[in-house]
Coordinates of C-alpha atoms in Angstrom, one line a residue:
Chain A
M1 CA -40.5 38.7 -116.8
G2 CA -40.9 35.0 -116.5
L3 CA -42.7 32.6 -118.9
T4 CA -44.5 29.7 -117.3
T5 CA -46.0 26.7 -119.0
P6 CA -49.4 25.5 -117.7
S7 CA -47.4 22.6 -116.3
A8 CA -44.6 24.5 -114.6
S9 CA -43.6 21.7 -112.4
A10 CA -42.8 19.4 -115.4
P11 CA -39.1 19.5 -116.5
P12 CA -38.8 21.4 -119.9
A13 CA -37.4 18.4 -121.6
A14 CA -40.5 16.4 -120.8
A15 CA -42.8 19.1 -122.0
S16 CA -41.1 19.3 -125.3
P17 CA -40.3 16.0 -126.6
G18 CA -38.2 15.8 -129.7
T19 CA -36.0 18.9 -128.8
G20 CA -32.7 19.1 -127.1
P21 CA -32.5 19.6 -123.3
G22 CA -31.4 23.3 -123.7
A23 CA -34.3 24.3 -126.0
P24 CA -37.2 26.3 -124.6
P25 CA -40.2 24.4 -123.7
T26 CA -43.0 24.2 -126.4
P27 CA -46.2 23.9 -124.7
D28 CA -49.2 22.3 -126.4
D29 CA -50.8 25.7 -127.0
P30 CA -48.5 28.7 -127.3
A31 CA -51.2 31.1 -126.7
S32 CA -51.8 29.7 -123.3
L33 CA -48.3 31.0 -122.0
K34 CA -48.9 33.6 -119.2
V35 CA -46.9 36.7 -118.8
V36 CA -46.0 37.5 -115.1
P37 CA -44.8 41.1 -114.7
A38 CA -41.6 41.6 -112.7
R39 CA -42.3 42.3 -109.0
H40 CA -40.7 45.4 -107.4
Y41 CA -40.8 44.5 -103.7
A42 CA -38.3 47.3 -102.7
R43 CA -40.5 49.8 -104.2
W44 CA -43.4 48.8 -101.9
V45 CA -41.1 49.0 -98.9
A46 CA -39.9 52.5 -99.9
A47 CA -43.4 53.8 -100.6
V48 CA -44.5 52.7 -97.1
A49 CA -41.4 54.4 -95.5
V50 CA -42.2 57.7 -97.5
I51 CA -45.8 57.5 -96.5
V52 CA -45.0 57.0 -92.8
L53 CA -42.7 60.1 -92.9
V54 CA -45.2 62.3 -94.7
A55 CA -47.9 61.2 -92.3
Q56 CA -45.7 62.2 -89.4
F57 CA -45.1 65.5 -90.8
A58 CA -48.7 66.1 -91.7
H59 CA -49.7 65.2 -88.1
G60 CA -47.2 67.6 -86.8
L61 CA -48.5 70.4 -89.0
A62 CA -52.0 69.8 -87.8
T63 CA -51.4 69.1 -84.1
N64 CA -48.4 71.4 -83.1
P65 CA -50.1 74.6 -81.7
V66 CA -47.0 76.8 -82.9
W67 CA -48.2 76.7 -86.4
E68 CA -51.3 78.7 -85.3
W69 CA -53.6 77.7 -88.3
G70 CA -56.2 80.1 -87.0
V71 CA -53.9 83.1 -87.5
F72 CA -53.0 81.7 -91.0
R73 CA -56.7 81.6 -91.9
D74 CA -57.3 85.1 -90.8
Y75 CA -54.5 86.5 -92.9
V76 CA -54.2 84.3 -96.0
L77 CA -56.9 86.0 -97.9
S78 CA -56.9 89.3 -96.1
E79 CA -57.0 92.5 -98.2
T80 CA -53.6 93.5 -97.2
I81 CA -52.0 90.1 -98.1
V82 CA -54.0 89.8 -101.4
H83 CA -52.9 93.4 -102.5
A84 CA -49.3 92.3 -101.5
V85 CA -49.6 89.3 -103.7
W86 CA -50.7 91.6 -106.6
V87 CA -47.7 93.8 -106.1
T88 CA -45.5 90.8 -106.2
L89 CA -47.1 89.6 -109.4
Q90 CA -46.8 93.0 -111.0
L91 CA -43.1 93.2 -110.2
T92 CA -42.6 89.7 -111.7
A93 CA -44.6 90.5 -114.7
Y94 CA -42.7 93.8 -115.5
A95 CA -39.3 92.3 -114.9
T96 CA -39.9 89.1 -116.9
V97 CA -41.4 90.9 -120.0
L98 CA -39.0 93.8 -119.9
G99 CA -36.2 91.6 -118.9
F100 CA -36.6 89.2 -121.5
L101 CA -37.1 91.8 -124.2
L102 CA -34.0 93.5 -123.3
G103 CA -32.2 90.2 -122.9
T104 CA -33.2 89.1 -126.4
V105 CA -31.9 92.2 -127.8
L106 CA -28.6 91.8 -126.0
A107 CA -28.3 88.1 -127.0
F108 CA -28.6 89.1 -130.7
M109 CA -26.1 91.9 -130.2
R110 CA -23.6 89.3 -128.8
L111 CA -24.3 87.1 -131.7
S112 CA -24.1 89.9 -134.2
R113 CA -21.2 90.4 -136.6
S114 CA -20.7 94.0 -135.3
P115 CA -17.8 94.1 -132.8
V116 CA -19.3 97.3 -131.4
L117 CA -22.6 95.6 -130.5
Q118 CA -20.8 92.5 -129.3
T119 CA -18.5 94.4 -126.9
V120 CA -21.5 96.5 -125.6
A121 CA -23.6 93.4 -124.9
W122 CA -20.8 91.5 -123.4
T123 CA -19.9 94.3 -121.0
Y124 CA -23.5 94.8 -119.9
I125 CA -23.8 91.1 -119.1
W126 CA -20.5 91.2 -117.2
I127 CA -21.4 94.2 -115.2
F128 CA -25.1 93.2 -114.3
R129 CA -24.2 89.6 -113.4
S130 CA -21.4 90.9 -111.2
I131 CA -23.4 93.2 -109.0
P132 CA -25.7 91.4 -106.5
M133 CA -29.3 92.4 -107.2
I134 CA -29.8 93.8 -103.6
V135 CA -26.9 96.1 -104.0
Q136 CA -28.1 97.3 -107.4
L137 CA -31.6 97.8 -106.0
V138 CA -30.3 100.0 -103.3
F139 CA -28.4 102.0 -105.9
W140 CA -31.4 102.7 -107.8
F141 CA -33.3 103.5 -104.7
N142 CA -30.8 106.2 -104.1
L143 CA -30.5 107.4 -107.6
S144 CA -31.6 110.9 -106.7
A145 CA -28.6 111.1 -104.3
L146 CA -26.4 110.4 -107.3
Y147 CA -28.2 112.4 -109.9
E148 CA -30.5 114.8 -108.7
R149 CA -31.9 115.9 -112.0
L150 CA -32.1 114.0 -115.4
G151 CA -32.1 115.8 -118.7
F152 CA -31.6 116.0 -122.4
G153 CA -29.0 118.0 -123.9
I154 CA -25.7 118.0 -125.8
P155 CA -23.2 115.7 -124.1
F156 CA -20.8 117.7 -121.9
G157 CA -22.8 120.9 -123.2
P158 CA -25.7 122.7 -122.3
V159 CA -29.0 121.0 -121.0
F160 CA -32.3 121.7 -122.8
W161 CA -34.7 120.0 -120.7
S162 CA -34.6 118.3 -117.3
V163 CA -36.5 116.8 -114.5
D164 CA -36.2 116.0 -110.8
S165 CA -35.1 112.3 -110.9
N166 CA -37.3 111.4 -107.9
S167 CA -40.4 112.6 -109.7
I168 CA -40.0 110.2 -112.7
I169 CA -38.6 107.3 -110.9
G170 CA -40.5 106.4 -107.9
T171 CA -39.9 103.5 -105.5
M172 CA -41.9 101.0 -107.7
G173 CA -40.1 102.4 -110.8
A174 CA -36.7 101.9 -109.2
A175 CA -37.6 98.4 -108.3
V176 CA -38.9 97.4 -111.8
I177 CA -35.7 99.1 -113.3
G178 CA -33.5 97.2 -110.8
L179 CA -35.1 93.8 -111.3
T180 CA -35.3 94.3 -115.2
L181 CA -31.7 95.2 -115.7
H182 CA -30.6 92.3 -113.5
Q183 CA -33.0 89.9 -115.2
A184 CA -31.9 91.0 -118.7
A185 CA -28.3 90.0 -118.1
Y186 CA -29.4 86.4 -117.3
A187 CA -32.1 86.4 -119.9
A188 CA -29.7 87.4 -122.6
E189 CA -27.5 84.3 -121.8
I190 CA -30.5 82.0 -121.7
V191 CA -31.6 83.4 -125.1
R192 CA -28.2 83.2 -126.6
G193 CA -27.9 79.6 -125.5
G194 CA -31.3 78.8 -127.2
V195 CA -30.2 80.5 -130.4
I196 CA -26.9 78.7 -130.7
A197 CA -28.7 75.4 -130.2
V198 CA -30.6 76.0 -133.5
D199 CA -29.3 73.9 -136.2
H200 CA -27.0 76.1 -138.6
G201 CA -28.7 74.6 -141.5
Q202 CA -32.0 76.5 -140.6
L203 CA -30.2 79.8 -140.8
E204 CA -28.6 78.8 -144.1
A205 CA -32.0 77.7 -145.4
A206 CA -33.6 81.0 -144.4
A207 CA -30.7 83.0 -145.9
A208 CA -30.7 81.0 -149.1
L209 CA -34.4 81.9 -149.4
G210 CA -33.7 85.5 -149.0
I211 CA -36.0 85.9 -146.0
P212 CA -35.3 89.4 -144.4
R213 CA -33.0 89.3 -141.5
L214 CA -35.4 90.4 -138.8
R215 CA -38.0 88.0 -140.0
Q216 CA -35.4 85.2 -140.0
I217 CA -34.9 85.8 -136.2
R218 CA -38.6 86.2 -135.4
R219 CA -40.1 83.4 -137.6
I220 CA -37.3 80.9 -138.0
V221 CA -34.7 81.2 -135.3
L222 CA -36.6 82.2 -132.2
P223 CA -39.5 79.7 -132.4
Q224 CA -36.9 76.9 -132.6
A225 CA -34.6 78.4 -130.0
M226 CA -37.7 78.5 -127.6
R227 CA -37.5 74.7 -127.1
A228 CA -34.0 75.2 -125.6
I229 CA -34.9 78.5 -123.9
L230 CA -38.1 77.7 -122.1
P231 CA -37.0 75.2 -119.4
T232 CA -34.2 77.6 -118.3
A233 CA -36.5 80.6 -118.7
G234 CA -39.1 79.0 -116.5
N235 CA -36.5 78.4 -113.9
E236 CA -35.5 82.1 -114.2
I237 CA -39.1 83.3 -113.9
I238 CA -39.9 81.3 -110.9
G239 CA -36.6 82.5 -109.4
L240 CA -37.6 85.9 -110.1
L241 CA -41.1 85.6 -108.5
K242 CA -39.4 84.6 -105.2
G243 CA -36.5 86.9 -105.9
T244 CA -38.9 90.0 -105.8
S245 CA -38.8 89.5 -102.0
V246 CA -35.6 91.2 -102.1
V247 CA -37.3 94.6 -102.8
Y248 CA -38.5 94.6 -99.2
V249 CA -35.3 96.6 -98.7
M250 CA -37.0 99.5 -100.6
S251 CA -40.0 99.1 -98.4
I252 CA -42.4 98.3 -101.3
G253 CA -45.6 96.5 -100.2
E254 CA -45.0 93.2 -101.9
L255 CA -45.7 89.9 -100.2
F256 CA -42.7 89.3 -98.1
Y257 CA -42.4 92.9 -97.0
Q258 CA -46.1 93.0 -95.9
V259 CA -45.8 89.8 -94.0
Q260 CA -42.8 91.2 -92.1
V261 CA -44.8 94.4 -91.3
I262 CA -47.6 92.3 -89.9
Y263 CA -45.6 90.0 -87.7
G264 CA -43.5 92.8 -86.6
R265 CA -46.7 94.2 -85.2
N266 CA -48.4 91.1 -83.7
G267 CA -45.4 88.8 -83.2
R268 CA -47.0 85.8 -85.0
V269 CA -44.0 85.0 -87.1
I270 CA -44.6 81.4 -88.0
P271 CA -48.2 81.6 -89.3
L272 CA -47.4 84.7 -91.2
L273 CA -44.3 83.0 -92.8
L274 CA -46.7 80.1 -93.7
V275 CA -49.1 82.6 -95.4
A276 CA -46.2 84.0 -97.6
T277 CA -45.0 80.3 -98.2
A278 CA -48.5 79.2 -99.3
W279 CA -48.8 82.1 -101.7
Y280 CA -45.4 81.5 -103.3
V281 CA -46.2 77.8 -103.7
V282 CA -49.5 78.5 -105.3
L283 CA -48.0 81.0 -107.8
T284 CA -45.0 78.7 -108.5
S285 CA -47.3 75.9 -109.3
L286 CA -49.4 78.0 -111.7
L287 CA -46.2 79.1 -113.3
S288 CA -45.1 75.6 -113.7
V289 CA -48.4 74.4 -115.3
A290 CA -48.3 77.5 -117.7
Q291 CA -44.6 76.6 -118.6
Y292 CA -45.7 72.9 -119.4
Y293 CA -48.3 74.1 -121.9
V294 CA -46.0 76.7 -123.4
E295 CA -43.3 74.2 -124.0
R296 CA -45.7 71.9 -125.5
R297 CA -46.8 74.4 -128.0
Y298 CA -43.2 75.2 -129.0
A299 CA -42.6 71.5 -129.4
R300 CA -45.0 71.4 -132.5
G301 CA -43.4 69.6 -135.4
A302 CA -40.7 68.2 -133.1
N303 CA -42.4 64.9 -132.5
R304 CA -44.4 62.8 -135.0
T305 CA -47.2 62.4 -132.5
P306 CA -47.1 64.7 -129.5
P307 CA -47.4 62.9 -126.1
P308 CA -50.7 63.4 -124.3
T309 CA -51.0 66.2 -121.6
P310 CA -51.6 64.9 -118.0
L311 CA -55.3 66.1 -118.3
Q312 CA -55.5 64.1 -121.6
R313 CA -54.0 61.0 -119.8
A314 CA -56.4 61.4 -116.9
R315 CA -59.4 61.6 -119.2
R316 CA -58.2 58.6 -121.1
F317 CA -57.8 56.7 -117.7
V318 CA -61.4 57.6 -116.6
R319 CA -62.7 56.5 -120.1
T320 CA -61.0 53.1 -119.7
L321 CA -62.3 52.7 -116.1
R322 CA -65.8 53.5 -117.3
A323 CA -65.4 51.0 -120.1
A324 CA -64.2 48.3 -118.0
A325 CA -67.0 49.0 -115.5
A326 CA -69.7 48.9 -118.3
Q327 CA -68.3 45.6 -119.3
R328 CA -68.5 44.2 -115.9
N329 CA -72.0 45.3 -115.6
Q330 CA -73.2 43.5 -118.6
P331 CA -75.2 40.4 -118.0
V332 CA -73.0 37.4 -118.2
T333 CA -73.9 34.7 -120.8
P334 CA -74.4 31.5 -118.9
L335 CA -71.9 28.8 -119.8
K336 CA -73.4 25.8 -121.6
P337 CA -72.9 22.8 -119.4
L338 CA -70.1 20.6 -120.8
G339 CA -71.1 17.5 -122.6
D340 CA -74.5 19.1 -123.6
S341 CA -73.3 19.9 -127.2
R342 CA -72.1 16.4 -127.8
Chain B
M1 CA -15.1 91.4 -144.4
N2 CA -17.0 94.8 -144.7
D3 CA -16.0 97.2 -147.4
V4 CA -13.5 94.9 -148.9
T5 CA -12.5 95.8 -152.4
V6 CA -11.3 93.2 -154.8
A7 CA -9.5 94.1 -157.9
V8 CA -11.4 93.2 -161.1
E9 CA -9.7 91.9 -164.2
D10 CA -10.7 93.5 -167.5
T11 CA -13.6 90.9 -168.2
T12 CA -17.1 91.9 -167.6
P13 CA -20.2 89.6 -167.2
T14 CA -21.5 88.4 -170.4
V15 CA -25.2 88.7 -170.9
D16 CA -26.2 86.8 -174.1
D17 CA -27.8 83.5 -173.1
V18 CA -25.4 82.7 -170.2
M19 CA -27.4 82.5 -167.1
V20 CA -24.6 81.7 -164.6
E21 CA -21.0 82.7 -165.0
L22 CA -18.0 82.2 -162.7
H23 CA -14.8 83.8 -163.3
G24 CA -11.5 83.0 -161.6
V25 CA -13.3 82.0 -158.3
H26 CA -10.9 81.6 -155.3
K27 CA -11.9 80.6 -151.9
S28 CA -10.0 79.7 -148.9
F29 CA -10.9 78.6 -145.4
G30 CA -7.9 79.9 -143.4
P31 CA -4.8 78.4 -144.9
L32 CA -6.9 75.7 -146.7
E33 CA -7.4 76.7 -150.4
V34 CA -10.7 75.1 -151.5
L35 CA -11.3 76.8 -154.8
R36 CA -8.2 77.7 -156.9
G37 CA -9.6 79.6 -159.8
V38 CA -12.8 78.2 -161.3
D39 CA -14.2 79.2 -164.5
L40 CA -17.7 78.1 -165.5
Q41 CA -20.5 79.2 -167.8
V42 CA -24.0 77.8 -167.6
H43 CA -26.4 78.7 -170.4
V44 CA -30.2 79.4 -170.0
G45 CA -32.1 76.2 -169.7
E46 CA -29.1 74.0 -169.4
V47 CA -28.4 71.4 -166.7
T48 CA -24.9 71.3 -165.4
V49 CA -23.9 68.4 -163.3
I50 CA -20.7 68.7 -161.1
L51 CA -18.9 65.6 -160.2
G52 CA -15.8 65.0 -158.1
P53 CA -14.4 63.4 -155.2
S54 CA -15.1 64.6 -151.6
G55 CA -13.1 67.6 -150.8
S56 CA -12.8 68.7 -154.4
G57 CA -14.7 71.9 -153.7
K58 CA -17.7 71.2 -155.5
S59 CA -20.2 72.0 -152.7
T60 CA -18.2 75.2 -151.8
L61 CA -18.4 76.2 -155.5
L62 CA -22.3 75.9 -155.4
R63 CA -22.5 77.8 -152.1
T64 CA -20.3 80.7 -153.5
I65 CA -22.9 81.0 -156.3
N66 CA -25.7 82.1 -153.9
H67 CA -23.1 83.9 -151.7
L68 CA -23.5 81.5 -148.8
E69 CA -19.7 81.7 -149.1
K70 CA -17.9 84.9 -150.0
V71 CA -15.3 84.5 -152.6
N72 CA -11.7 85.7 -152.0
R73 CA -11.0 86.5 -155.5
G74 CA -12.9 86.4 -158.9
W75 CA -16.6 87.1 -159.4
I76 CA -19.9 85.4 -160.1
S77 CA -22.8 86.7 -162.0
I78 CA -26.3 85.5 -162.6
D79 CA -28.3 86.8 -165.6
G80 CA -25.6 89.6 -166.0
E81 CA -25.9 90.8 -162.3
L82 CA -22.9 90.4 -160.1
I83 CA -23.5 88.3 -157.0
G84 CA -22.6 89.9 -153.7
Y85 CA -20.8 92.9 -155.1
R86 CA -21.6 96.1 -156.8
R87 CA -19.0 97.2 -159.4
S88 CA -17.7 100.8 -159.7
G89 CA -14.8 101.3 -162.0
S90 CA -12.2 98.7 -161.1
K91 CA -13.4 98.0 -157.8
L92 CA -16.1 95.6 -156.3
H93 CA -17.8 96.9 -153.3
E94 CA -19.3 94.3 -151.0
L95 CA -23.3 94.6 -150.9
K96 CA -25.1 94.9 -147.7
E97 CA -26.7 91.8 -146.5
K98 CA -30.2 93.2 -147.3
D99 CA -29.2 93.5 -151.0
V100 CA -27.6 89.9 -151.0
L101 CA -30.8 88.5 -149.6
K102 CA -32.7 90.1 -152.5
Q103 CA -30.3 88.6 -154.9
R104 CA -30.8 85.2 -153.3
T105 CA -34.5 85.2 -154.2
H106 CA -33.5 84.6 -157.8
I107 CA -31.4 81.6 -156.9
G108 CA -33.1 78.5 -155.6
F109 CA -31.0 76.3 -153.4
V110 CA -31.7 72.7 -152.3
F111 CA -29.8 71.3 -149.6
Q112 CA -28.4 67.9 -148.8
N113 CA -30.3 67.7 -145.4
F114 CA -33.4 69.4 -146.7
N115 CA -33.3 72.1 -144.0
L116 CA -37.0 72.3 -144.0
F117 CA -38.4 74.5 -141.1
P118 CA -39.4 71.9 -138.6
H119 CA -41.8 74.1 -136.6
L120 CA -43.7 75.1 -139.7
T121 CA -46.2 73.0 -141.7
V122 CA -45.4 72.1 -145.2
L123 CA -47.5 74.8 -146.6
D124 CA -45.9 77.4 -144.3
N125 CA -42.5 76.3 -145.4
L126 CA -43.4 77.0 -149.0
V127 CA -45.2 80.3 -148.3
E128 CA -42.7 81.9 -145.9
A129 CA -40.2 83.3 -148.4
P130 CA -42.6 84.5 -151.1
V131 CA -44.7 86.3 -148.5
S132 CA -41.7 87.8 -146.5
A133 CA -39.1 88.2 -149.2
L134 CA -41.1 88.9 -152.3
R135 CA -44.1 90.6 -150.5
R136 CA -46.7 88.3 -152.2
P137 CA -50.2 88.3 -150.8
R138 CA -50.5 85.1 -148.7
K139 CA -53.7 83.8 -150.3
A140 CA -51.8 83.9 -153.7
A141 CA -48.8 82.4 -152.3
E142 CA -50.6 79.5 -150.8
E143 CA -52.4 78.7 -154.1
T144 CA -48.9 78.6 -155.8
A145 CA -47.6 76.5 -153.1
R146 CA -50.4 74.0 -153.5
G147 CA -49.8 73.8 -157.1
L148 CA -46.2 73.1 -156.7
L149 CA -46.9 70.3 -154.2
D150 CA -49.1 68.8 -156.7
R151 CA -46.4 69.0 -159.2
V152 CA -43.6 67.5 -157.3
E153 CA -46.1 64.8 -156.5
E154 CA -47.1 63.9 -160.0
T155 CA -43.6 63.9 -161.4
A156 CA -42.3 61.4 -158.7
R157 CA -43.3 58.4 -160.7
G158 CA -43.0 54.9 -159.2
L159 CA -43.8 56.1 -155.7
L160 CA -44.1 53.3 -153.0
D161 CA -46.8 55.3 -151.1
R162 CA -49.3 57.2 -153.3
V163 CA -50.1 59.7 -150.4
G164 CA -50.5 63.0 -152.1
L165 CA -48.1 65.7 -150.9
A166 CA -50.9 68.2 -151.4
D167 CA -52.9 66.3 -148.7
K168 CA -49.8 66.8 -146.5
A169 CA -49.9 70.5 -146.7
D170 CA -50.8 70.9 -143.0
A171 CA -48.3 68.2 -141.9
Y172 CA -45.1 68.9 -140.2
P173 CA -41.8 68.0 -142.1
R174 CA -40.8 65.4 -139.6
Q175 CA -44.1 63.6 -140.3
L176 CA -42.9 63.0 -143.9
S177 CA -40.5 60.5 -145.3
G178 CA -37.0 61.8 -146.5
G179 CA -38.0 61.6 -150.2
Q180 CA -41.2 63.6 -149.5
Q181 CA -39.1 66.1 -147.3
Q182 CA -36.6 66.6 -150.1
R183 CA -39.5 67.1 -152.7
V184 CA -41.1 69.7 -150.4
A185 CA -37.8 71.4 -150.3
I186 CA -37.6 71.5 -154.1
A187 CA -41.2 72.9 -154.2
R188 CA -40.0 75.5 -151.5
A189 CA -37.0 76.6 -153.8
L190 CA -39.4 76.8 -156.8
A191 CA -41.9 79.0 -154.9
L192 CA -39.6 81.9 -155.5
E193 CA -39.7 81.3 -159.2
P194 CA -35.8 81.4 -159.3
K195 CA -33.8 82.1 -162.4
V196 CA -31.4 79.1 -161.4
L197 CA -31.8 76.2 -159.2
L198 CA -28.8 74.7 -157.3
F199 CA -28.7 71.4 -155.9
D200 CA -26.2 70.4 -153.3
E201 CA -26.1 66.5 -153.3
P202 CA -30.0 66.4 -153.1
T203 CA -30.2 62.6 -152.7
S204 CA -27.1 61.8 -150.5
A205 CA -29.1 61.9 -147.2
L206 CA -31.8 59.5 -148.5
D207 CA -32.4 55.8 -148.3
P208 CA -31.6 54.1 -151.6
E209 CA -35.3 53.3 -152.3
L210 CA -36.2 57.1 -151.9
V211 CA -33.5 58.5 -154.4
G212 CA -35.6 57.7 -157.4
E213 CA -38.6 59.9 -156.5
V214 CA -36.4 62.9 -155.9
L215 CA -34.4 62.4 -159.2
D216 CA -37.7 62.1 -161.0
V217 CA -38.7 65.5 -159.9
I218 CA -35.3 67.1 -160.9
K219 CA -35.5 65.4 -164.3
D220 CA -38.9 66.8 -164.9
L221 CA -37.6 70.3 -164.1
A222 CA -34.7 69.7 -166.5
G223 CA -37.3 68.9 -169.2
T224 CA -39.3 72.0 -168.7
G225 CA -36.1 74.1 -169.3
T226 CA -35.1 75.2 -165.8
T227 CA -31.5 76.3 -165.5
M228 CA -29.8 74.0 -163.0
I229 CA -26.4 73.2 -161.4
V230 CA -26.5 69.8 -159.6
V231 CA -23.7 68.5 -157.4
T232 CA -24.2 64.8 -157.1
H233 CA -22.7 61.3 -157.1
E234 CA -25.5 59.9 -159.3
I235 CA -23.5 59.2 -162.5
G236 CA -26.5 57.6 -164.1
F237 CA -28.4 60.7 -163.5
A238 CA -25.7 62.8 -164.8
R239 CA -25.5 60.8 -168.0
E240 CA -29.4 61.0 -168.5
V241 CA -30.1 64.6 -167.6
A242 CA -27.0 66.8 -167.9
D243 CA -26.1 69.0 -170.8
T244 CA -22.8 69.5 -169.4
V245 CA -20.7 67.5 -166.9
V246 CA -18.0 69.2 -164.9
F247 CA -15.4 67.2 -163.2
M248 CA -13.7 69.0 -160.3
D249 CA -10.7 68.0 -158.3
G250 CA -8.4 69.9 -155.9
G251 CA -10.3 73.1 -156.3
V252 CA -10.2 73.4 -160.1
V253 CA -12.3 72.3 -163.0
V254 CA -10.3 69.3 -164.4
E255 CA -12.7 68.5 -167.4
Q256 CA -15.9 69.5 -168.7
G257 CA -18.2 68.7 -171.7
P258 CA -21.2 66.7 -172.7
P259 CA -21.8 63.7 -170.6
A260 CA -20.9 61.3 -173.5
A261 CA -17.5 63.0 -173.8
V262 CA -16.6 63.4 -170.1
L263 CA -18.2 60.1 -168.7
D264 CA -17.4 57.6 -171.5
D265 CA -14.2 59.1 -172.9
P266 CA -12.6 61.1 -170.3
Q267 CA -9.3 62.9 -171.5
H268 CA -7.7 63.4 -168.0
E269 CA -6.2 60.9 -165.9
R270 CA -7.9 62.1 -162.7
T271 CA -11.3 61.9 -164.3
R272 CA -10.6 58.2 -165.4
A273 CA -9.4 57.3 -162.0
F274 CA -12.4 58.9 -160.3
L275 CA -15.0 57.3 -162.7
S276 CA -13.3 53.9 -162.4
K277 CA -14.1 53.9 -158.6
V278 CA -17.7 55.2 -158.9
L279 CA -19.0 53.3 -162.0

């Protein structure tokens, strides 16, 4: 930021008679001082470099025939692919909802005062964070080999009722169970992190008011913990969305499996990987937008005035542009010729 | 600390007009003995002010009264009911958390740092406990809450800003000044219609010019015969409002009596030393 006087060339001492040589210049009219914003020349150079690189890449995408955009167009909205996207979404939704439900229970078990609950939760998290998801999924896929029948009865005693394990847990069921159990272990730690970030005074206040324990968790603790939970949970859900591609080992028709099947048949590997990439990018973007608004909702009361959303900012920008344009279009009142008034 | 039994001495809670009674209360945090046998009686409608240097155990004492801290020895009763324990014969059985929570609805507690729920509006802060703990219908609870907000507003005389708290019912706590937040916290404690109100240094976190509006509300409550125990450093307030001043040091009650006696003519050397520093 630099301040310039109307007569910038004049030495400061001359512009301010009566003050010492080190004193700031005192112009005749302080309101006439003009503010010149700092110039960031390096930013302009960097921006040009980035634009050139992006243009090169885009040019390559458009002109390199190996990308085979025609094949991409044929498949990206095809029935098979759209159905596969639907399966991917289902897997993500089930594992997210069930995983975070179970994870929340585990988190509060770990935080409880009961040593039994603490130990059970700790052990669960230890085991399921230790086993690679793909290994676990294959285990569930082969459940019927381990336990042919599942039933109810007296432990180590007679069984009253049992079913064939394959008949109740299909492939999709096995995938959901595997993803959920894996997800729950991570969700538990995320939720626990959020809960311990809540000010201890909040719990004391809730306890002092005699609010029942479950209600304390649901109404006082969790909503405040959400602020710390959401950014990591968003990460985790997006990770899960892409992580569902692992269930291709169980030959479930989700996005990545279906794409592999198609390029295995027609050999068009690159455009079909592009199809999958495009869908993952779209879904991830939607999740990111959702995350932004959910985070905003749980920030209620955290700021005196919440910052505007990008949409609100864009609208405000358009409004100011319009206002400026309207002003420009107004007829200019002609200046009176100097000397006339005298 | 489950199923801990504590030997009971032969005394039993007195009912009469004693609202709060503490008998031989001991409390340690690890090797640190914070309370070393405190006896105290607070009568119905009385205001007791607890003074003492920091670390004297006064806040801990207040927190044992609503069982935010469990005592290691001794007992506490409110309106003749033991807090945190059930007596059978010569044993005290620790109560389940659920029952302790129920007892706490009779004990209002106002914290130094307000501890309002920042994600709930002012009105929801006031309504939460009556609805969930006392199972009041929401409509009625909201009406009571608005009345209380009016009340803590009217009694805060000499306010700098005359913005009504009742108009702020839909605001979030962080949009209020510290003084307003503490008055909301007092209204929240009152919403349960407690038998006794406990204040833990209610003005210590406030800017000096906001202290008055909070003390005004507490004075008003004292005038209407609410039983209160106030831990504070405001000697002037103690002199004006207290029926009994209790001076604590080193985890014991050093001296207690009417404010004129304790504040103007202290019998104990430690009381004199403390008062000479704060007056």
